[in-house]
Amino acid sequence: MTTVITGIGELVTNDPARREELAGQGGLLGLVRDAAVVIEGGRVAWVGPAADAPAADVQVDAGGRAVVPGFVDSHSHLVFAGDRSAEFEARMTGQPYTAGGIRTTVAATRAATDEQLTSHVARLVGEMRAQGTTSVEIKSGYGLSVHDEARSLAVARQFTEDTTFLGAHVVPAGTSAEDYVDLVTGPMLAAAAPHARWIDVFCEDGAFDVDQARTVLAAGSGSGLRGRLHANQLTYGGGVRLACEFGLVAVDHCTFLSDDDVAALADSGTIATLLPGVEFSTRQPYPDARRLLDAGVRVALASDCNPGSCFTSSMALCIALAVREMRMSPAEALHAATATGAAALDRDDVGVLAPGMAADLVLLDAPSYVHLAYRPGVPLVAGVWQAGRPVVAR
Ligand SMILES: [Zn+2]
């Protein structure tokens, strides 16, 4: 069966092949005006001017509204139980954020059944989908035992191929960092690896230092897991340079960066994934996206949806924050939340609307993608197709 979505006033393709047709912001996004998209078997079959669109079994009229690629949220922590709204309220009334709050969620996660964890992740993935996110990476990291990390990843695997083993999230109470790194790189890695594509470390004061992160990344690589890193969120440090040294596809947070860090990112091609919902929710300074972009660094945006430092699942909010607070243009922010998010997961099948790519599309109740930043907080998603199937319609 084929479906044609026609009457698209403004189509964002992110297709690099269209970049030269258009100058400036529209070029970055590969914009096509008065466009149509044909979907067949879960893939995009055709993209172009509506007047030239081939016939299809089903026709959907976008009514002049904008269509963008589904958001690719390359950083989330959805496998958890419990609630930390009290911690948030405390922080908003003057108490500083520290990484130790993770332990609260660990206790609740360990106490939850597999069924409870699964239904909780399903609810959050559905919440994301309703807001236009069609690809999501999901980390473990609230189990912190061999059994609980492995089952967290098994739960996550039901929802995405991009599962990330984050045993090295925080050192659990009653264990030394040295002993815990041995556990993470030994029996925990062995139990986690069958359920994971990636391995991640929270490289930060109060979590794991650069040498420990190096040990974990190397062990993961030995088990076939590709590395990612949480780095330079709360302080300057060596995490970003470690990511570049390892040639990681992405390093996430990048809030406190030296000139050497920026140069290393530009030289290595490692993507800086910025998570502005965290700075919003913790009242920290935002990362300087403009500085990174001007230095030639590729920038992705992701939600970091987690119960402690940022409990938003809204990529549109991240786009609005990136534009308002981080001096990204609306086009740069959307590109970062779609095509570069896909690149940060080393995915070449999503984030771009071109023939052969996954038919993951979002119909906005707006004439232009600019409304994602122009109308912050407004639910603009009027329809979502995931792998060609309509999954949200309102
Ligand atoms: Zn995170």
Coordinates of N, CA and C in Angstrom, one line a residue, residues 4 29 40 50 53 56 77 119 160 170 184 215 240 251 268 288 320:
V4 N 0.2 9.0 -0.1 CA 0.8 10.2 -0.4 C 0.3 11.3 0.5
L29 N 18.1 22.8 5.8 CA 17.0 21.9 6.0 C 16.5 21.2 4.7
E40 N 5.8 4.1 1.2 CA 5.5 2.7 0.7 C 6.3 1.8 1.6
A50 N 4.3 18.9 -5.0 CA 3.0 18.2 -4.9 C 2.4 18.0 -6.4
A53 N 3.6 14.8 -7.9 CA 3.5 13.6 -7.1 C 2.8 12.4 -7.8
A56 N -1.3 7.4 -5.4 CA -1.1 6.5 -4.3 C -2.4 5.9 -3.9
H77 N 16.9 8.6 29.6 CA 17.0 7.6 30.7 C 15.6 7.2 31.1
S119 N 5.9 -1.0 31.7 CA 4.7 -0.1 31.4 C 5.1 1.3 31.6
T160 N 13.5 0.0 21.6 CA 14.5 0.6 20.6 C 15.7 -0.3 20.5
V170 N 26.6 6.1 38.6 CA 27.1 6.6 39.9 C 27.5 5.4 40.7
V184 N 31.5 -3.3 36.9 CA 30.9 -2.8 35.7 C 31.6 -3.4 34.5
T215 N 38.7 3.2 31.3 CA 38.6 1.8 31.6 C 37.3 1.2 31.1
V240 N 35.5 15.4 27.7 CA 35.3 15.7 26.2 C 36.5 15.2 25.4
V251 N 29.5 13.0 22.3 CA 29.8 13.2 23.7 C 28.7 14.2 24.2
S268 N 38.1 16.0 15.8 CA 37.7 14.6 15.8 C 36.5 14.3 15.0
D288 N 27.3 26.7 25.2 CA 27.4 27.7 24.2 C 27.4 27.1 22.8
A320 N 13.2 25.1 21.3 CA 13.0 26.5 21.8 C 14.0 27.0 22.7

